[in-house]
GROMACS .gro file of N, CA and C in nm:
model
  432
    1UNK      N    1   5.530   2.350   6.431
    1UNK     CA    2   5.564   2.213   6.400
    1UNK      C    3   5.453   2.124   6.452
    2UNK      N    4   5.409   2.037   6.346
    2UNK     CA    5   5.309   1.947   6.396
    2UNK      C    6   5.375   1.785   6.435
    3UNK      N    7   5.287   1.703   6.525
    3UNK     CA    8   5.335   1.571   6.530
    3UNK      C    9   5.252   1.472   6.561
    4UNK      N   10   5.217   1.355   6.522
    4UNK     CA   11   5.153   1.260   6.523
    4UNK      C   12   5.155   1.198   6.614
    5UNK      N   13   5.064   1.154   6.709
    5UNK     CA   14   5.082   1.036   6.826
    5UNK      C   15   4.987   0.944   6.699
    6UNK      N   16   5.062   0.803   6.707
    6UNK     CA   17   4.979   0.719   6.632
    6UNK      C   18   4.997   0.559   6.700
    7UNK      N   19   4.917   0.563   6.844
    7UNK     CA   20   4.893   0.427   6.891
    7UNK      C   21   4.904   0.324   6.768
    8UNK      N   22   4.941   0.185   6.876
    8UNK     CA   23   4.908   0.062   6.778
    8UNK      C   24   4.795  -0.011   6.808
    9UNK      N   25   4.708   0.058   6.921
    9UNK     CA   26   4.573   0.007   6.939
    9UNK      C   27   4.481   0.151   6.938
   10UNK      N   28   4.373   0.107   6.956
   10UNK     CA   29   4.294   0.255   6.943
   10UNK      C   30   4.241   0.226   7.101
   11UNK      N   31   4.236   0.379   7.169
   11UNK     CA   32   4.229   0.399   7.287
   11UNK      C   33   4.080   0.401   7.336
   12UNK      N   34   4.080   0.361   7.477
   12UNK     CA   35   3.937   0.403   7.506
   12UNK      C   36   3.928   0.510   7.585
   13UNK      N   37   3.828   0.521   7.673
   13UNK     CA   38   3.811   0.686   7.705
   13UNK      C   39   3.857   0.714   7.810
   14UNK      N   40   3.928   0.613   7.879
   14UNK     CA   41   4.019   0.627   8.033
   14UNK      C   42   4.151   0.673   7.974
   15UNK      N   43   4.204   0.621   7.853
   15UNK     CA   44   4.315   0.636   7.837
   15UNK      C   45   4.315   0.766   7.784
   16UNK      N   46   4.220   0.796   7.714
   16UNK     CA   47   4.221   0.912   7.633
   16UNK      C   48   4.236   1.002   7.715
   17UNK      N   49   4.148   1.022   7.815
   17UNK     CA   50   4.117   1.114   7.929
   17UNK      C   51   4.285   1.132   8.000
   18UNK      N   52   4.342   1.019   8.020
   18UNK     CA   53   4.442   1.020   8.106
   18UNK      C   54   4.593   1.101   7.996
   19UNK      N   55   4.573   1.025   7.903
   19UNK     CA   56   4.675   1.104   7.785
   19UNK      C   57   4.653   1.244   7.759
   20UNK      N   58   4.540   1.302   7.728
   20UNK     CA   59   4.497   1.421   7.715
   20UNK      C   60   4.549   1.489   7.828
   21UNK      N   61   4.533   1.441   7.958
   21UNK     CA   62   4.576   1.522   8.059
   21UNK      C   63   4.699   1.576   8.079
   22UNK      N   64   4.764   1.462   8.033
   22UNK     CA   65   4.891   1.485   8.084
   22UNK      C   66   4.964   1.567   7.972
   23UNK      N   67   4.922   1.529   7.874
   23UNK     CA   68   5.008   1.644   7.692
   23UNK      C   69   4.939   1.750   7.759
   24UNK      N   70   4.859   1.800   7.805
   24UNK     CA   71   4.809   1.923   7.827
   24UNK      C   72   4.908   1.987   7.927
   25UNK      N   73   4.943   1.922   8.016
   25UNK     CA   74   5.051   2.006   8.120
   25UNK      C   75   5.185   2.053   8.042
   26UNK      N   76   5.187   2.014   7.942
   26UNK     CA   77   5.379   2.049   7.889
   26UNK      C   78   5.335   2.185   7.854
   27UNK      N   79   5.483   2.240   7.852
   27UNK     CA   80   5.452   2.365   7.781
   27UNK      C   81   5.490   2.384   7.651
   28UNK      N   82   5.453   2.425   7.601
   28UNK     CA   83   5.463   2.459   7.442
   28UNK      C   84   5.351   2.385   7.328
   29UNK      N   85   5.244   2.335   7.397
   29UNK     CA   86   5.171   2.293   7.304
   29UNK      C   87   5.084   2.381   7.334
   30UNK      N   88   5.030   2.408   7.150
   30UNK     CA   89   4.963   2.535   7.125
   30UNK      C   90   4.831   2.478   7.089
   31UNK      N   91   4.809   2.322   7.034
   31UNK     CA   92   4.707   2.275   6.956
   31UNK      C   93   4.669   2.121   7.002
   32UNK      N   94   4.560   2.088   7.041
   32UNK     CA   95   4.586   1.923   7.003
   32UNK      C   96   4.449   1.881   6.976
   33UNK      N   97   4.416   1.766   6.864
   33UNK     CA   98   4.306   1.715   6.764
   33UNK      C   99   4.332   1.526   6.821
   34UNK      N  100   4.230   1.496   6.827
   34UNK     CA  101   4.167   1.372   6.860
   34UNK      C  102   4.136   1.311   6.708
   35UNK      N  103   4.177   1.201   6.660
   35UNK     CA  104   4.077   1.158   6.533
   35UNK      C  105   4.090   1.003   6.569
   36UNK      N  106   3.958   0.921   6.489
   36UNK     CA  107   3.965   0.827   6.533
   36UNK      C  108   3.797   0.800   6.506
   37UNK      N  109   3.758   0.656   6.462
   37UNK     CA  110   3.616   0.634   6.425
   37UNK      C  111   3.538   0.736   6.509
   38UNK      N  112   3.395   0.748   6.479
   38UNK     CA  113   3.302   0.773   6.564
   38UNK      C  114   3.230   0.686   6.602
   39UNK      N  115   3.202   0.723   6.719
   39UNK     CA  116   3.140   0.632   6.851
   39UNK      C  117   2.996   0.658   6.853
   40UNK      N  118   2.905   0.532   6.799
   40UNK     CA  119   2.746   0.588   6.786
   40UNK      C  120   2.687   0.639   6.904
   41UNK      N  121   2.594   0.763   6.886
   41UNK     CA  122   2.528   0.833   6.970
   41UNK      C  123   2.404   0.736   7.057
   42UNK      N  124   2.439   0.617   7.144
   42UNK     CA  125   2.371   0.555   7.201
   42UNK      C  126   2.423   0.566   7.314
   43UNK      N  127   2.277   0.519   7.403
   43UNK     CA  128   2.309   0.582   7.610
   43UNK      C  129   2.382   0.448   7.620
   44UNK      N  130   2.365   0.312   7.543
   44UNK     CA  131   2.431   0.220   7.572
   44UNK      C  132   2.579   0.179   7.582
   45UNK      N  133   2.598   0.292   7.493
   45UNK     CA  134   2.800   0.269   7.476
   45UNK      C  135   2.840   0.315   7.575
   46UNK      N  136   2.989   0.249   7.654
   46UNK     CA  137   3.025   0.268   7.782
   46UNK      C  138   3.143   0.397   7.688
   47UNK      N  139   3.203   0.428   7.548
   47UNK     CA  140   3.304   0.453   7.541
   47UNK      C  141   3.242   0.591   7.529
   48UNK      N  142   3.098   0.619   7.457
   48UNK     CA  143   3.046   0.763   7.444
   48UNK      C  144   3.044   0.833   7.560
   49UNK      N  145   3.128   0.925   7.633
   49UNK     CA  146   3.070   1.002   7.750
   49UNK      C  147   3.180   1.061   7.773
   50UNK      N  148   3.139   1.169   7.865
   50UNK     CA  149   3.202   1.286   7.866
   50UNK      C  150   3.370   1.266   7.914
   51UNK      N  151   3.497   1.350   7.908
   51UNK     CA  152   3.607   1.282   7.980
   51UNK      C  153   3.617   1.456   8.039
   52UNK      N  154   3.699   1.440   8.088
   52UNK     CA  155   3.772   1.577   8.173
   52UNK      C  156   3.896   1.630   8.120
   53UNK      N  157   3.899   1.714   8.061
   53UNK     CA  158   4.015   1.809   8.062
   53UNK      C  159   4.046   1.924   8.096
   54UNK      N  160   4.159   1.924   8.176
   54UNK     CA  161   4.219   2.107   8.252
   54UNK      C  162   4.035   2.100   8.301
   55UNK      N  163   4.013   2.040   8.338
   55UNK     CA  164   3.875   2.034   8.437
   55UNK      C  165   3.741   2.075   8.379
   56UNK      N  166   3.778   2.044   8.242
   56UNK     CA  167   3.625   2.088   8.174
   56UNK      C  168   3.575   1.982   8.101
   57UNK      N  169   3.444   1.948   8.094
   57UNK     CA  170   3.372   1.797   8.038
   57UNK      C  171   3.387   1.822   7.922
   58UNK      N  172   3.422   1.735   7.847
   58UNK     CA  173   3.423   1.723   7.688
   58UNK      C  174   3.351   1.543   7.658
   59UNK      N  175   3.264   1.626   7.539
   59UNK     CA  176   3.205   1.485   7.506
   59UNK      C  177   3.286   1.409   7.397
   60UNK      N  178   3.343   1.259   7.474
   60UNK     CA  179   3.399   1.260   7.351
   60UNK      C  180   3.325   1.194   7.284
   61UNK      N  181   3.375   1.167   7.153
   61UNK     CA  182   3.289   1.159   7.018
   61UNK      C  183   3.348   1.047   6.926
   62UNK      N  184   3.492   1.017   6.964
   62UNK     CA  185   3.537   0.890   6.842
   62UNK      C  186   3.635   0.785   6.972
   63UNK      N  187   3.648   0.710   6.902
   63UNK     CA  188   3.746   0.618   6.957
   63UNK      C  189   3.876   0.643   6.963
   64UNK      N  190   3.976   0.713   7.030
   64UNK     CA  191   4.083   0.769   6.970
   64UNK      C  192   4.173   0.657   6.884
   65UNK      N  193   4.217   0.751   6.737
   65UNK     CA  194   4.314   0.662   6.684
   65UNK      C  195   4.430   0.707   6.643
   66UNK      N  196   4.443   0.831   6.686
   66UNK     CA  197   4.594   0.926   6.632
   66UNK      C  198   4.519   1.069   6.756
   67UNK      N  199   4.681   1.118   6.806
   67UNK     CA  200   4.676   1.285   6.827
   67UNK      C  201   4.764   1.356   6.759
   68UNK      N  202   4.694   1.477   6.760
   68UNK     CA  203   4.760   1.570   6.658
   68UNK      C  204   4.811   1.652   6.742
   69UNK      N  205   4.920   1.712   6.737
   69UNK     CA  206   4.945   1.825   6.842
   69UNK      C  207   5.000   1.943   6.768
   70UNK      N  208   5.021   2.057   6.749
   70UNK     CA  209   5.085   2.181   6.730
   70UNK      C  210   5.181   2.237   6.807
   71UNK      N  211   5.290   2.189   6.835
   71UNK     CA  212   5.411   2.215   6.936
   71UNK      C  213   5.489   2.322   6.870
   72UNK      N  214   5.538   2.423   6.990
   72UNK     CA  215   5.666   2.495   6.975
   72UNK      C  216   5.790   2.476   6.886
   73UNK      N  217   5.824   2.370   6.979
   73UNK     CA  218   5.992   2.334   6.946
   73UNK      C  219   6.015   2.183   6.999
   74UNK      N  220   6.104   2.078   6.917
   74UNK     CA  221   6.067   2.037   6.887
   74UNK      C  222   6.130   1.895   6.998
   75UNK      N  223   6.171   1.977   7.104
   75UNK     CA  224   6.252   1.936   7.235
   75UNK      C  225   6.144   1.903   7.326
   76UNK      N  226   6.021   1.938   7.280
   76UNK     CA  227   5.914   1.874   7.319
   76UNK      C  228   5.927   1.706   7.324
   77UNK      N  229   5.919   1.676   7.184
   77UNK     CA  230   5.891   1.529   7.172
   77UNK      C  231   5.947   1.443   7.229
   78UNK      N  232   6.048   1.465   7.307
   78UNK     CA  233   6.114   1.374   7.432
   78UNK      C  234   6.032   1.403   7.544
   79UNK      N  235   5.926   1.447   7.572
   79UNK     CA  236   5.862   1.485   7.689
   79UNK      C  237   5.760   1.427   7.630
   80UNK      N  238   5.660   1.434   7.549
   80UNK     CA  239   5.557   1.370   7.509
   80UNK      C  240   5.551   1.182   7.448
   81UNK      N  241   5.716   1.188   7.446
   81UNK     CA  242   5.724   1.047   7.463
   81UNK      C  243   5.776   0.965   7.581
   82UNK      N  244   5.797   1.077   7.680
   82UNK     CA  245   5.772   0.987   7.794
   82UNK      C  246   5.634   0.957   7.876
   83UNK      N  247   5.562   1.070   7.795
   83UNK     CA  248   5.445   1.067   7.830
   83UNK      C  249   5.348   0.930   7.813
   84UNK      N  250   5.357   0.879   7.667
   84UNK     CA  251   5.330   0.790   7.551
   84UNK      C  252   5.357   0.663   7.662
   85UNK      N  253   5.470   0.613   7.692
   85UNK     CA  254   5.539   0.526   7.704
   85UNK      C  255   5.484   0.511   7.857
   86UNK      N  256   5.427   0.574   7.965
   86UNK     CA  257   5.342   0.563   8.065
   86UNK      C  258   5.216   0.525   8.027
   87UNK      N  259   5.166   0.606   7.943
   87UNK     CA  260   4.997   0.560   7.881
   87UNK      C  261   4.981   0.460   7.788
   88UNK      N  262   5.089   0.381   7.722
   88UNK     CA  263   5.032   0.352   7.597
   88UNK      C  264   5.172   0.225   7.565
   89UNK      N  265   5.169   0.103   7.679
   89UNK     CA  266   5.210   0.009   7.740
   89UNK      C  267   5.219  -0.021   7.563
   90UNK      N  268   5.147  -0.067   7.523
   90UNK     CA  269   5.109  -0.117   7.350
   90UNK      C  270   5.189  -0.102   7.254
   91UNK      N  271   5.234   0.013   7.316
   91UNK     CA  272   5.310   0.089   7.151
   91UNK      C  273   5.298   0.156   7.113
   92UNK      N  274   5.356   0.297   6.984
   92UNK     CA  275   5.291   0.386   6.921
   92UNK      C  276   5.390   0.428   6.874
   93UNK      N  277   5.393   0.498   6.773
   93UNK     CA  278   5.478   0.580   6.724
   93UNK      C  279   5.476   0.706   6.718
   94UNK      N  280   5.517   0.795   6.663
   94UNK     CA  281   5.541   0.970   6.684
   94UNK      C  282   5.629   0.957   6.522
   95UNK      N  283   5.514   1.080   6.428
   95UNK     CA  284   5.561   1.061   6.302
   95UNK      C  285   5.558   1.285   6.306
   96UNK      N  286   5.663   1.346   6.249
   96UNK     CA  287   5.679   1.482   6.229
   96UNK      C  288   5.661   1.499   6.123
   97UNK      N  289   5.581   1.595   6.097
   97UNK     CA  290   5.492   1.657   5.952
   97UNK      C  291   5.371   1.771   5.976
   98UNK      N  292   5.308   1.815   5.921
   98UNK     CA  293   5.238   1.907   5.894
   98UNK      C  294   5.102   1.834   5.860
   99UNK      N  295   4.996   1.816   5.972
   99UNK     CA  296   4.877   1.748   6.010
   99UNK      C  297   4.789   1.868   6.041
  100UNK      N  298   4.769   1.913   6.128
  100UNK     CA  299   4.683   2.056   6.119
  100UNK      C  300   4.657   2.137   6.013
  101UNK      N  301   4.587   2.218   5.950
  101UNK     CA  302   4.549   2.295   5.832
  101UNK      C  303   4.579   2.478   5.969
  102UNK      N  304   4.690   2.560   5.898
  102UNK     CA  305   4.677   2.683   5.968
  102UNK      C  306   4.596   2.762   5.907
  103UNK      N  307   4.543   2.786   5.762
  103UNK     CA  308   4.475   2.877   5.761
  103UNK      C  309   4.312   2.831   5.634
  104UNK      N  310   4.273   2.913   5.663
  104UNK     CA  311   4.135   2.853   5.578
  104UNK      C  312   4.143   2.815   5.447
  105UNK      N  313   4.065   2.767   5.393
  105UNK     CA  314   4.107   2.694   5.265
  105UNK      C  315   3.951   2.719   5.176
  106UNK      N  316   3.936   2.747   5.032
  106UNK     CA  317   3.857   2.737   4.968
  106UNK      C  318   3.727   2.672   4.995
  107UNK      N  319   3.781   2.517   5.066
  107UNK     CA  320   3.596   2.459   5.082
  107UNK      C  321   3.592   2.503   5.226
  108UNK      N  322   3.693   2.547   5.311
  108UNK     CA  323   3.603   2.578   5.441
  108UNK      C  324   3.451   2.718   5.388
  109UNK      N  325   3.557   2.810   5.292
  109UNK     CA  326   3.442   2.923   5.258
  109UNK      C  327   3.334   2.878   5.150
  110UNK      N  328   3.347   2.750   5.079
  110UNK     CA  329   3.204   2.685   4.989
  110UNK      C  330   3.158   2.603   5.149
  111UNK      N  331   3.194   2.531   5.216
  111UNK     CA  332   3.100   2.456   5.359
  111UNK      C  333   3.041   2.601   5.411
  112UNK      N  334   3.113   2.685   5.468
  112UNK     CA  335   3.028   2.775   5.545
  112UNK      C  336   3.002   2.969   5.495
  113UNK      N  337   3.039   2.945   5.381
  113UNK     CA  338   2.953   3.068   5.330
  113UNK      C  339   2.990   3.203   5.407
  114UNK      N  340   2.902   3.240   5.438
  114UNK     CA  341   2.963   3.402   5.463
  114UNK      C  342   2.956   3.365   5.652
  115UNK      N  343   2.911   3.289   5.686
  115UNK     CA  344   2.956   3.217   5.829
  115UNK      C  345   3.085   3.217   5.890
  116UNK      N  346   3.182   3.176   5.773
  116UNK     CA  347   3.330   3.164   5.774
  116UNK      C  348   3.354   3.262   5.867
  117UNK      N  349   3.322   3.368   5.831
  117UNK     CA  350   3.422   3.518   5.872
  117UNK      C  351   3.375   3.496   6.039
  118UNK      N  352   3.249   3.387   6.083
  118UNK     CA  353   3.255   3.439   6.234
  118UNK      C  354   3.329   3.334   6.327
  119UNK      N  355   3.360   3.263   6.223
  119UNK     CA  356   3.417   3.145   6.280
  119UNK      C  357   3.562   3.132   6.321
  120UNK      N  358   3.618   3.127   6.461
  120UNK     CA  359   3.765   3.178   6.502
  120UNK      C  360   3.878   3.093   6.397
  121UNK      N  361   3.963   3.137   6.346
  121UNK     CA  362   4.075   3.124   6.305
  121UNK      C  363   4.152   3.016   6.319
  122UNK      N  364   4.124   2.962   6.478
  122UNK     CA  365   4.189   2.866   6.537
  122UNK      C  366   4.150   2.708   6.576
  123UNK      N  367   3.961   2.754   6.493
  123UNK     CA  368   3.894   2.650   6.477
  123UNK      C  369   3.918   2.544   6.316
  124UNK      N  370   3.970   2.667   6.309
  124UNK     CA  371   3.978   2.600   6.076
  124UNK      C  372   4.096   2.489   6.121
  125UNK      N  373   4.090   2.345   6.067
  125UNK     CA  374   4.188   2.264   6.062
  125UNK      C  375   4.163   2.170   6.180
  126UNK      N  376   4.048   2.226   6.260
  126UNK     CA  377   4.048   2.110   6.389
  126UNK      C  378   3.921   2.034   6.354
  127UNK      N  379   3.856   2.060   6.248
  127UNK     CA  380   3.730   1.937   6.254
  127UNK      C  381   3.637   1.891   6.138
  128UNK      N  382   3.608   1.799   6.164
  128UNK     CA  383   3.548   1.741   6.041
  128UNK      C  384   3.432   1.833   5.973
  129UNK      N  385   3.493   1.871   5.872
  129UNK     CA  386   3.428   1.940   5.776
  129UNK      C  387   3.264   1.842   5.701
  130UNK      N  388   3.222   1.697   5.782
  130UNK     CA  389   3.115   1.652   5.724
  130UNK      C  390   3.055   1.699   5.817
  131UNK      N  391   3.090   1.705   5.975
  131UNK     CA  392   3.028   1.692   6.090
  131UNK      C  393   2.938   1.776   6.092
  132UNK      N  394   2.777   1.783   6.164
  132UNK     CA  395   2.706   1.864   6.220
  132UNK      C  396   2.805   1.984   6.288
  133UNK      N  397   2.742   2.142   6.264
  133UNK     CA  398   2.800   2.216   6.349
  133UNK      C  399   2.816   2.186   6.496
  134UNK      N  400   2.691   2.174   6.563
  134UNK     CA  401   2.687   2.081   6.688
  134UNK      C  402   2.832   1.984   6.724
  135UNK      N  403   2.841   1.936   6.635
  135UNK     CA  404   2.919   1.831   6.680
  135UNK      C  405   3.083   1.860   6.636
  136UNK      N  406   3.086   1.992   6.652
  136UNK     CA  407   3.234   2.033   6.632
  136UNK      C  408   3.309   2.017   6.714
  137UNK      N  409   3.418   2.067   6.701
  137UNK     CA  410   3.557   2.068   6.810
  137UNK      C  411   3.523   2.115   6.935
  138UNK      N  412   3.576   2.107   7.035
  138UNK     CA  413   3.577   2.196   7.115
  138UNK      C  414   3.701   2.253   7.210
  139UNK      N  415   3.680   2.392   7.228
  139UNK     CA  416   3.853   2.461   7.229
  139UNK      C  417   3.847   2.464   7.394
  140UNK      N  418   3.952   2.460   7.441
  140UNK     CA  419   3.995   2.444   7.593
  140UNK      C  420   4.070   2.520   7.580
  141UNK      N  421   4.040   2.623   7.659
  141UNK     CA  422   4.194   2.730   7.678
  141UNK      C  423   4.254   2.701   7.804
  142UNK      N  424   4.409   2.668   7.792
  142UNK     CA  425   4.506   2.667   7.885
  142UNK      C  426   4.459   2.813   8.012
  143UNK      N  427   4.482   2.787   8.103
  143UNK     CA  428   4.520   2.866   8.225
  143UNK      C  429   4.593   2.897   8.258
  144UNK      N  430   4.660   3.064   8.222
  144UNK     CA  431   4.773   3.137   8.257
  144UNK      C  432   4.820   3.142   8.393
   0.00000   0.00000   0.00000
């Protein structure tokens, strides 16, 4: 089951950092996607730079304007909206639907050619298919 975090402002990178953290502690989330403009590659922007998650630097890359998550069940979303409602004073809503892509799709194999096959499974559906490879997703594995 997928679900939408969809602020009524778009976040900056304290909040992001701080939201990310905390959806990361629940259990049962299997997936979660950031979308949201991109943030030009200048040393001048205070919003371009790295944030921390489960203790690993991630660069972020857009302004957040929606999260995507891939949850269990669906007794979650009372936990991720108390989460919301600490971070995100503003507002937001939480919309249930099918936002993630689970399995590969025709133009992922016309974008990457016989590449596809090395590319994990769990990457298809998390990133912009215009983007530089470089500038792909990047996967954080939980700590058992």
């Amino acid at each position: 089951m997928d679900i939408e975090i969809f602020p009524h402002r778009l976040l900056n990178a304290d909040t992001t950092e701080k939201l990310l953290n905390d959806l990361e502690e629940l259990e049962g989330v299997r997936k979660m996607v950031i979308q949201g403009e991109r943030l030009p590659q200048s040393e001048e922007n205070p919003e371009r730079r790295f944030i921390t998650i489960l203790g690993e630097k991630v660069d972020l890359q857009v302004k957040t304007g929606r999260v995507l998550m891939e949850i269990e069940e669906e007794e979650i979303i009372e936990e991720v909206k108390t989460i919301c409602d600490d971070h995100l004073p503003f507002g937001y809503n939480i919309h249930v639907g099918t936002f993630i892509r689970k399995q590969r799709t025709v133009s992922d194999d016309l974008k990457y050619g016989e590449a596809a096959d090395e590319i994990p499974e769990e990457m298809f559906g998390l990133t912009d298919q215009n983007a530089q490879l470089s500038e792909r997703a990047t996967i954080i594995k939980k700590k058992d």
